[in-house]
Short mmCIF file of C-alpha atoms in Angstrom, two decimals:
data_model
loop_
_atom_site.label_atom_id
_atom_site.label_comp_id
_atom_site.label_asym_id
_atom_site.label_seq_id
_atom_site.Cartn_x
_atom_site.Cartn_y
_atom_site.Cartn_z
CA MET A 1 146.53 27.35 125.71
CA THR A 2 148.48 28.86 122.73
CA ALA A 3 152.08 28.07 121.94
CA THR A 4 154.86 29.55 124.13
CA ILE A 5 156.80 31.76 121.81
CA VAL A 6 160.68 31.94 122.25
CA THR A 7 162.66 34.33 120.07
CA PHE A 8 166.40 34.19 119.88
CA GLY A 9 168.06 37.37 119.17
CA ILE A 10 171.02 39.80 119.53
CA SER A 11 172.15 42.69 117.21
CA LYS A 12 175.43 41.06 116.45
CA GLY A 13 176.05 38.10 113.98
CA GLY A 14 177.88 34.91 114.82
CA CYS A 15 176.40 34.47 118.33
CA SER A 16 174.87 31.13 117.64
CA LYS A 17 171.16 32.26 117.30
CA SER A 18 170.46 29.87 114.44
CA THR A 19 172.40 26.93 115.91
CA SER A 20 170.68 27.43 119.56
CA SER A 21 167.15 28.07 118.02
CA GLY A 22 167.69 24.85 115.89
CA ILE A 23 168.82 22.67 118.56
CA THR A 24 166.48 24.12 121.07
CA SER A 25 163.65 23.35 118.67
CA TYR A 26 164.88 19.64 118.21
CA LEU A 27 165.16 19.15 121.92
CA LEU A 28 161.79 20.53 122.85
CA SER A 29 160.16 18.45 119.92
CA GLN A 30 161.23 15.28 121.73
CA GLU A 31 158.30 15.77 124.09
CA GLU A 32 156.08 18.51 122.66
CA ARG A 33 154.93 19.98 119.55
CA VAL A 34 157.43 22.63 118.02
CA LEU A 35 157.03 25.11 115.30
CA ALA A 36 160.33 26.66 114.30
CA ILE A 37 160.37 29.87 112.34
CA ASP A 38 163.24 31.34 110.32
CA MET A 39 163.14 34.97 110.39
CA ASP A 40 166.66 35.44 108.96
CA GLY A 41 166.93 35.70 105.24
CA GLN A 42 170.25 33.93 105.36
CA GLY A 43 168.26 30.91 106.01
CA ASN A 44 170.60 29.09 108.22
CA LEU A 45 167.93 27.72 110.52
CA THR A 46 166.25 26.44 107.38
CA SER A 47 169.28 24.75 106.16
CA PHE A 48 170.12 23.35 109.53
CA LEU A 49 166.70 21.69 110.11
CA THR A 50 166.08 20.64 106.37
CA GLY A 51 169.71 19.86 105.39
CA GLU A 52 168.97 21.84 102.14
CA TYR A 53 171.37 24.65 101.13
CA ASP A 54 169.79 25.63 97.88
CA ILE A 55 167.10 27.45 99.77
CA CYS A 56 166.32 30.17 97.06
CA ASN A 57 165.23 27.49 94.66
CA VAL A 58 164.02 24.74 96.90
CA PHE A 59 161.81 27.02 98.93
CA GLU A 60 160.96 29.41 96.30
CA GLU A 61 157.69 31.24 97.25
CA LYS A 62 157.14 28.75 100.12
CA THR A 63 158.69 30.77 102.94
CA VAL A 64 157.78 32.93 105.83
CA LEU A 65 157.68 35.91 103.51
CA GLU A 66 154.72 34.70 101.64
CA ALA A 67 153.03 33.56 104.94
CA ILE A 68 153.25 37.16 106.40
CA ILE A 69 152.07 38.53 103.08
CA GLU A 70 148.97 36.26 102.95
CA GLY A 71 148.54 36.42 106.75
CA ASP A 72 148.26 32.89 107.19
CA ALA A 73 151.13 30.37 108.16
CA ARG A 74 149.29 27.16 107.39
CA PRO A 75 150.41 26.63 103.61
CA TYR A 76 153.98 27.35 104.36
CA ILE A 77 154.68 24.95 107.26
CA ILE A 78 156.77 21.93 106.41
CA ARG A 79 157.16 18.79 108.48
CA ILE A 80 160.75 18.11 109.55
CA GLN A 81 160.07 15.18 111.83
CA GLU A 82 157.36 14.07 114.35
CA ASN A 83 156.51 17.11 116.57
CA LEU A 84 158.80 19.41 114.63
CA ASP A 85 157.68 21.79 111.88
CA LEU A 86 159.32 24.54 110.14
CA ILE A 87 158.48 27.69 108.32
CA PRO A 88 161.44 28.36 106.10
CA SER A 89 162.99 31.40 104.74
CA ASN A 90 165.34 32.44 102.08
CA ASP A 91 167.11 35.46 100.61
CA PHE A 92 163.86 36.89 99.27
CA LEU A 93 162.89 37.79 102.84
CA ALA A 94 164.95 40.86 102.19
CA THR A 95 161.96 42.27 100.40
CA LEU A 96 159.57 42.03 103.46
CA PRO A 97 159.82 45.72 104.34
CA ARG A 98 158.77 46.60 100.87
CA HIS A 99 155.85 44.25 100.82
CA MET A 100 154.65 45.32 104.30
CA TYR A 101 154.75 48.98 103.12
CA SER A 102 152.79 48.39 99.84
CA LYS A 103 150.18 46.32 101.74
CA GLY A 104 149.89 48.64 104.74
CA LEU A 105 150.90 45.69 107.10
CA LYS A 106 151.84 46.74 110.71
CA LEU A 107 154.25 45.23 113.17
CA ASN A 108 151.77 42.69 114.49
CA ALA A 109 151.70 41.03 110.96
CA LEU A 110 153.45 37.93 112.27
CA GLN A 111 150.94 37.55 114.96
CA LYS A 112 148.14 37.60 112.54
CA THR A 113 149.97 35.16 110.42
CA LEU A 114 150.51 32.64 113.33
CA GLU A 115 147.06 32.97 114.83
CA PRO A 116 145.51 30.15 112.79
CA VAL A 117 148.22 27.72 114.18
CA MET A 118 148.84 29.10 117.70
CA LYS A 119 146.95 26.29 119.29
CA ASP A 120 148.57 23.61 117.21
CA TYR A 121 151.97 23.92 119.03
CA ASP A 122 153.30 23.88 122.45
CA TRP A 123 156.32 26.01 121.40
CA ILE A 124 157.14 28.53 118.61
CA ILE A 125 160.90 28.98 118.24
CA ILE A 126 161.89 32.00 116.20
CA ASP A 127 165.38 32.61 114.77
CA THR A 128 166.19 36.50 114.02
CA PRO A 129 168.74 38.37 112.12
CA PRO A 130 171.30 40.61 113.88
CA SER A 131 169.63 43.82 113.01
CA LEU A 132 166.92 46.22 113.93
CA SER A 133 164.56 45.41 111.25
CA GLU A 134 161.07 44.15 110.38
CA GLN A 135 162.52 40.46 110.59
CA THR A 136 163.49 40.98 114.12
CA ILE A 137 160.73 43.31 115.41
CA LEU A 138 157.78 41.19 114.08
CA PRO A 139 158.73 38.18 116.24
CA LEU A 140 159.10 40.35 119.30
CA SER A 141 155.65 41.96 118.55
CA THR A 142 153.94 38.49 118.37
CA TYR A 143 151.72 38.06 121.34
CA SER A 144 150.61 34.67 122.74
CA GLU A 145 148.37 33.80 125.76
CA GLY A 146 150.94 30.99 126.41
CA GLY A 147 153.71 33.73 126.72
CA SER A 148 156.20 35.23 124.57
CA HIS A 149 159.95 35.12 125.65
CA VAL A 150 163.27 36.28 124.40
CA VAL A 151 166.66 34.66 124.74
CA ILE A 152 169.59 37.15 124.14
CA MET A 153 172.55 35.39 122.67
CA PHE A 154 175.95 36.67 123.94
CA ASP A 155 179.46 35.45 122.48
CA GLY A 156 181.58 37.10 125.10
CA SER A 157 182.94 39.77 122.65
CA MET A 158 182.87 43.58 123.12
CA PHE A 159 180.53 44.02 120.02
CA ALA A 160 178.10 41.63 121.62
CA TYR A 161 178.36 43.35 125.03
CA TYR A 162 177.40 46.69 123.46
CA ALA A 163 174.68 44.93 121.37
CA ILE A 164 172.77 43.62 124.29
CA PRO A 165 171.38 47.03 125.68
CA LYS A 166 170.31 47.85 121.99
CA PHE A 167 168.52 44.61 121.75
CA ILE A 168 166.96 45.04 125.11
CA GLU A 169 165.66 48.54 123.80
CA MET A 170 163.95 46.71 120.93
CA VAL A 171 162.31 44.24 123.45
CA GLU A 172 161.15 47.21 125.53
CA GLY A 173 159.80 48.90 122.39
CA ALA A 174 157.83 45.88 121.24
CA LYS A 175 156.59 45.18 124.74
CA GLU A 176 155.28 48.72 125.24
CA ARG A 177 153.54 48.94 121.91
CA TYR A 178 152.50 45.39 120.77
CA ASN A 179 153.35 42.44 123.22
CA PRO A 180 152.88 43.61 126.92
CA ASN A 181 153.61 40.09 128.14
CA LEU A 182 157.07 39.79 126.37
CA ASN A 183 159.62 38.64 128.77
CA THR A 184 163.35 38.43 128.47
CA ALA A 185 163.98 34.71 129.64
CA GLY A 186 167.61 35.35 129.79
CA ILE A 187 171.12 36.04 128.37
CA LEU A 188 172.82 32.91 127.03
CA PHE A 189 176.53 32.75 126.85
CA SER A 190 177.72 31.05 123.76
CA LEU A 191 181.58 31.32 123.95
CA ILE A 192 183.61 30.87 120.93
CA ASP A 193 186.77 30.40 123.03
CA SER A 194 186.23 29.38 126.53
CA ARG A 195 189.75 29.77 127.46
CA ALA A 196 189.83 33.66 126.48
CA LYS A 197 190.98 35.58 129.52
CA GLU A 198 188.27 38.34 129.15
CA ASN A 199 185.47 35.84 129.58
CA GLU A 200 185.48 36.17 133.41
CA VAL A 201 185.38 39.95 133.09
CA MET A 202 182.59 39.78 130.82
CA LEU A 203 180.49 37.40 133.05
CA GLU A 204 180.94 39.90 135.86
CA SER A 205 179.96 42.69 133.71
CA ILE A 206 176.87 41.09 132.42
CA GLU A 207 175.88 40.09 135.89
CA GLU A 208 176.32 43.77 137.05
CA ASP A 209 174.46 45.19 134.21
CA HIS A 210 171.58 42.79 133.88
CA PRO A 211 171.17 41.07 137.26
CA ASN A 212 169.64 37.59 137.19
CA LEU A 213 169.22 37.42 133.46
CA LYS A 214 172.32 35.26 132.67
CA PHE A 215 171.40 31.61 132.15
CA ASP A 216 173.52 29.23 134.44
CA THR A 217 174.23 27.15 131.46
CA ILE A 218 177.13 28.34 129.31
CA ILE A 219 177.32 27.01 125.83
CA LYS A 220 180.95 26.12 124.93
CA ARG A 221 181.81 25.72 121.45
CA LYS A 222 182.38 22.09 120.41
CA ALA A 223 183.45 20.71 117.21
CA SER A 224 180.66 18.07 117.49
CA THR A 225 178.05 20.98 117.78
CA ARG A 226 179.71 22.65 114.71
CA ARG A 227 179.31 19.51 112.66
CA LEU A 228 175.50 19.14 113.38
CA PRO A 229 174.50 20.89 110.17
CA ILE A 230 176.53 18.33 108.37
CA ALA A 231 175.85 15.22 110.16
CA GLY A 232 172.12 16.06 111.18
CA PHE A 233 170.28 14.79 114.21
CA ASP A 234 169.15 11.36 113.06
CA GLY A 235 171.72 8.61 113.36
CA ASN A 236 174.51 11.11 114.48
CA PRO A 237 176.88 8.97 116.60
CA GLU A 238 178.16 12.15 118.31
CA LEU A 239 174.72 13.64 118.92
CA LYS A 240 174.98 13.41 122.65
CA ASN A 241 178.18 15.02 122.77
CA ALA A 242 177.03 17.82 120.45
CA LEU A 243 174.03 18.52 122.62
CA GLU A 244 175.99 18.41 125.82
CA TYR A 245 175.50 22.10 126.81
CA TYR A 246 172.21 22.56 125.10
CA ILE A 247 170.40 19.80 127.24
CA PRO A 248 170.69 21.79 130.48
CA PHE A 249 170.07 25.11 128.76
CA VAL A 250 166.63 23.84 127.39
CA LYS A 251 165.81 22.42 130.89
CA GLU A 252 166.61 25.76 132.38
CA LEU A 253 164.80 27.78 129.75
CA LYS A 254 161.47 25.76 130.45
CA GLU A 255 162.04 26.43 134.07
CA ARG A 256 162.19 30.15 133.49
CA VAL A 257 159.39 30.19 131.04
CA GLU A 258 157.17 28.05 133.35
CA GLN A 259 157.75 30.60 136.09
CA LYS A 260 156.48 33.41 133.85
CA GLN A 261 153.54 31.72 132.53
CA PRO A 262 150.34 33.89 132.90
CA GLN A 263 147.99 32.54 135.72
CA GLY A 264 144.41 31.57 135.33
CA MET B 1 149.50 55.15 121.76
CA SER B 2 151.11 57.15 118.92
CA ASN B 3 150.14 60.45 120.45
CA LYS B 4 151.85 59.44 123.68
CA ASN B 5 154.81 58.48 121.95
CA ASN B 6 154.98 61.60 119.89
CA LEU B 7 154.84 63.58 123.11
CA LYS B 8 157.68 61.44 124.56
CA ASP B 9 159.73 62.11 121.53
CA LYS B 10 159.46 65.83 122.18
CA ILE B 11 160.49 65.34 125.82
CA LYS B 12 163.22 62.89 125.17
CA LYS B 13 165.14 62.03 121.98
CA PRO B 14 164.05 58.53 120.69
CA ASN B 15 166.45 55.85 120.46
CA ALA B 16 166.80 53.75 117.36
CA PRO B 17 164.05 51.12 118.18
CA GLN B 18 161.76 53.96 119.25
CA ALA B 19 162.37 55.70 115.90
CA PHE B 20 161.61 52.41 114.16
CA PHE B 21 158.26 51.98 115.88
CA ASN B 22 157.47 55.44 115.45
CA SER B 23 158.06 55.11 111.70
CA TYR B 24 155.11 52.73 111.68
CA ASP B 25 153.09 55.00 113.89
CA THR B 26 153.44 57.92 111.40
CA LYS B 27 152.30 55.44 108.58
CA GLU B 28 149.24 54.52 110.65
CA ASN B 29 148.46 58.12 111.21
CA VAL B 30 148.50 58.95 107.49
CA ASN B 31 146.19 55.96 106.73
CA ASP B 32 143.96 57.02 109.41
CA SER B 33 143.99 60.47 107.99
CA ASN B 34 143.25 59.27 104.54
CA ASN B 35 140.26 57.12 105.89
CA ASN B 36 138.75 60.16 107.73
CA ASN B 37 138.97 62.53 104.98
CA ASN B 38 137.74 59.93 102.47
CA ASN B 39 139.29 62.02 99.69
CA GLU B 40 140.33 60.88 96.24
CA THR B 41 144.14 60.44 95.52
CA ILE B 42 145.81 61.46 92.44
CA ASP B 43 149.24 60.13 91.63
CA GLU B 44 151.61 62.13 89.57
CA ILE B 45 153.77 60.28 87.16
CA ASN B 46 157.34 60.42 87.53
CA VAL B 47 158.88 60.18 84.11
CA LYS B 48 162.61 59.55 84.29
CA ASP B 49 164.95 61.28 81.84
CA ASN B 50 165.61 58.55 79.32
CA ASN B 51 167.97 60.69 77.12
CA THR B 52 171.02 59.28 78.69
CA ASN B 53 170.05 55.63 78.92
CA ASN B 54 167.99 53.16 77.06
CA ASN B 55 166.00 51.74 79.93
CA LYS B 56 162.57 52.37 79.06
CA ASN B 57 161.10 50.93 82.24
CA ILE B 58 159.90 53.87 84.45
CA GLU B 59 159.88 53.10 88.20
CA ILE B 60 157.10 54.23 90.37
CA ASN B 61 155.98 53.93 93.91
CA ASN B 62 152.57 54.12 95.11
CA ASN B 63 152.84 57.08 97.46
CA LYS B 64 149.39 58.55 97.95
CA THR B 65 149.01 62.25 98.41
CA TYR B 66 146.15 64.49 98.44
CA VAL B 67 145.43 67.14 95.69
CA ASN B 68 142.92 69.86 95.82
CA ASP B 69 140.43 69.43 92.85
CA ASN B 70 141.07 73.18 92.19
CA ASP B 71 144.65 72.22 91.33
CA VAL B 72 143.78 69.95 88.53
CA VAL B 73 144.10 71.64 85.17
CA ASP B 74 142.72 70.39 81.85
CA ASP B 75 145.84 70.10 79.62
CA ASN B 76 144.13 68.83 76.63
CA ASP B 77 144.42 71.83 74.43
CA TYR B 78 148.02 72.27 75.49
CA LEU B 79 149.04 68.80 74.57
CA ARG B 80 147.22 68.69 71.42
CA GLU B 81 149.17 71.68 70.23
CA LEU B 82 152.38 70.29 71.68
CA ALA B 83 151.78 66.90 69.80
CA ALA B 84 151.10 68.82 66.59
CA GLY B 85 154.35 70.67 66.91
CA LYS B 86 152.66 74.14 67.55
CA LYS B 87 153.79 76.62 70.00
CA ALA B 88 152.03 75.66 73.37
CA ILE B 89 150.92 78.00 76.10
CA LYS B 90 152.66 77.03 79.30
CA LYS B 91 150.54 75.91 82.40
CA LYS B 92 151.80 74.87 85.80
CA PRO B 93 149.25 72.79 87.59
CA LYS B 94 150.15 71.47 91.22
CA LYS B 95 151.17 67.79 90.95
CA VAL B 96 152.18 65.14 93.36
CA PHE B 97 155.09 62.73 93.03
CA THR B 98 154.79 59.09 92.27
CA SER B 99 156.37 56.37 90.09
CA PHE B 100 155.44 53.24 87.96
CA TYR B 101 156.50 50.99 85.10
CA MET B 102 155.80 51.81 81.58
CA ASP B 103 155.65 49.92 78.43
CA PRO B 104 158.90 50.52 76.47
CA ASP B 105 157.15 51.59 73.24
CA LEU B 106 154.82 53.91 75.17
CA ALA B 107 157.83 55.34 76.99
CA ALA B 108 159.61 56.10 73.67
CA GLU B 109 156.56 57.80 72.10
CA VAL B 110 156.09 59.89 75.36
CA ASP B 111 159.77 60.88 75.16
CA LYS B 112 159.52 61.95 71.56
CA ILE B 113 156.49 64.24 72.35
CA ALA B 114 157.94 65.54 75.53
CA ALA B 115 161.26 66.34 73.68
CA ARG B 116 159.37 68.99 71.66
CA GLY B 117 158.06 70.65 74.91
CA GLU B 118 159.42 71.65 78.11
CA LYS B 119 159.97 70.44 81.51
CA GLY B 120 156.86 68.83 83.02
CA ASP B 121 155.26 68.09 79.52
CA LYS B 122 155.68 64.32 80.05
CA SER B 123 153.71 64.44 83.32
CA ARG B 124 151.06 66.44 81.71
CA LEU B 125 150.74 63.95 78.82
CA ILE B 126 150.48 60.95 81.07
CA ASN B 127 148.06 62.61 83.23
CA GLN B 128 145.86 63.58 80.36
CA GLY B 129 145.91 59.98 79.04
CA ILE B 130 144.96 58.51 82.33
CA ARG B 131 142.26 61.13 82.79
CA SER B 132 140.70 60.47 79.54
CA LEU B 133 140.68 56.64 80.35
CA LEU B 134 139.16 57.20 83.74
CA GLU B 135 136.69 59.55 82.28
CA GLU B 136 135.63 56.85 79.79
CA TYR B 137 135.49 54.27 82.48
CA GLY B 138 133.22 56.59 84.52
CA VAL B 139 135.52 56.81 87.34
CA ILE B 140 135.82 60.42 87.31
CA ASN B 141 133.62 63.12 85.82
CA LYS B 142 134.50 64.73 82.50
CA SER B 143 136.14 67.95 82.92
#
């Protein structure tokens, strides 16, 4: 069986896509083999998992950009820890559309890039930028026999509320043209301020607009979670506290994904 | 798939993601068309006006466009007269647009020669230079 792909996305920044994809990768890797892929040129997932912030120099020509251009992910996979690998990114990912045009690559380019390693992992977790672009559409267009799923991040804001249908349009477009088994696993609430009075209205609105898509788990912002990129996972005394809301989310994600696994 | 989507677009205005996907469909169609016709492609050189700045790098893209062989005109005599400072007879062959980088010294010489001529003379000169080289390599037939 090939890896199950989970892409984190939303057409608005600051909704915890990188944090959520990083923590999800870490938690899944406790029991299964995980490949995390950073498709955002900001490289926050890369920095989060590696602890390296000088990404342009450290990962120069060793990123997902070069992997896609060459059509082979293998030379660009780096080991984070047992069961957890990463294909990093840096700012040069901004040149991806230009390279794709000049090389005549299509929107299934990431799928071709990942094909040699699809069976090496149980999960492929992909972080995307908050935009309609190749960096977002390529992961959505990546087919896997093991299933391809999307987690839509939502921070409770009006901007994110109106970004959800836009992102769903991207998902539908990719599903129609490249990835027929693409499935929206759910909408994950990651609330900046859990006390904000409009949250309840937003919750109801999302339930009405997108029935049964909202994850039961709600990620509430915690200082310990915010400190994870500083303290890291290993030997972090507040790790349990930092992951408090993500542990039930990952459990829920696995349940939803397993229900959608192709039969036979 | 692309024909179906094109038809959909005529019926219903595409949203942004559909327009994004369609942009790749269009490119695929062009590539398919290129393969089916199996024609040669000729790039026209886009020489920027360097009179107002000293940047001698000349930027280029690799757009490929078809040109009917009948449109290609031998500019050799015209350019020889132009380079020699003689009055040249104007010709207007059909060209296609592209861009590329030039060595600074070559760009300077091209500018000097073209400054004595008219609009389009830079393109004629570069075309003739590449044509001569490709004839020498045996890539195209001598005109």
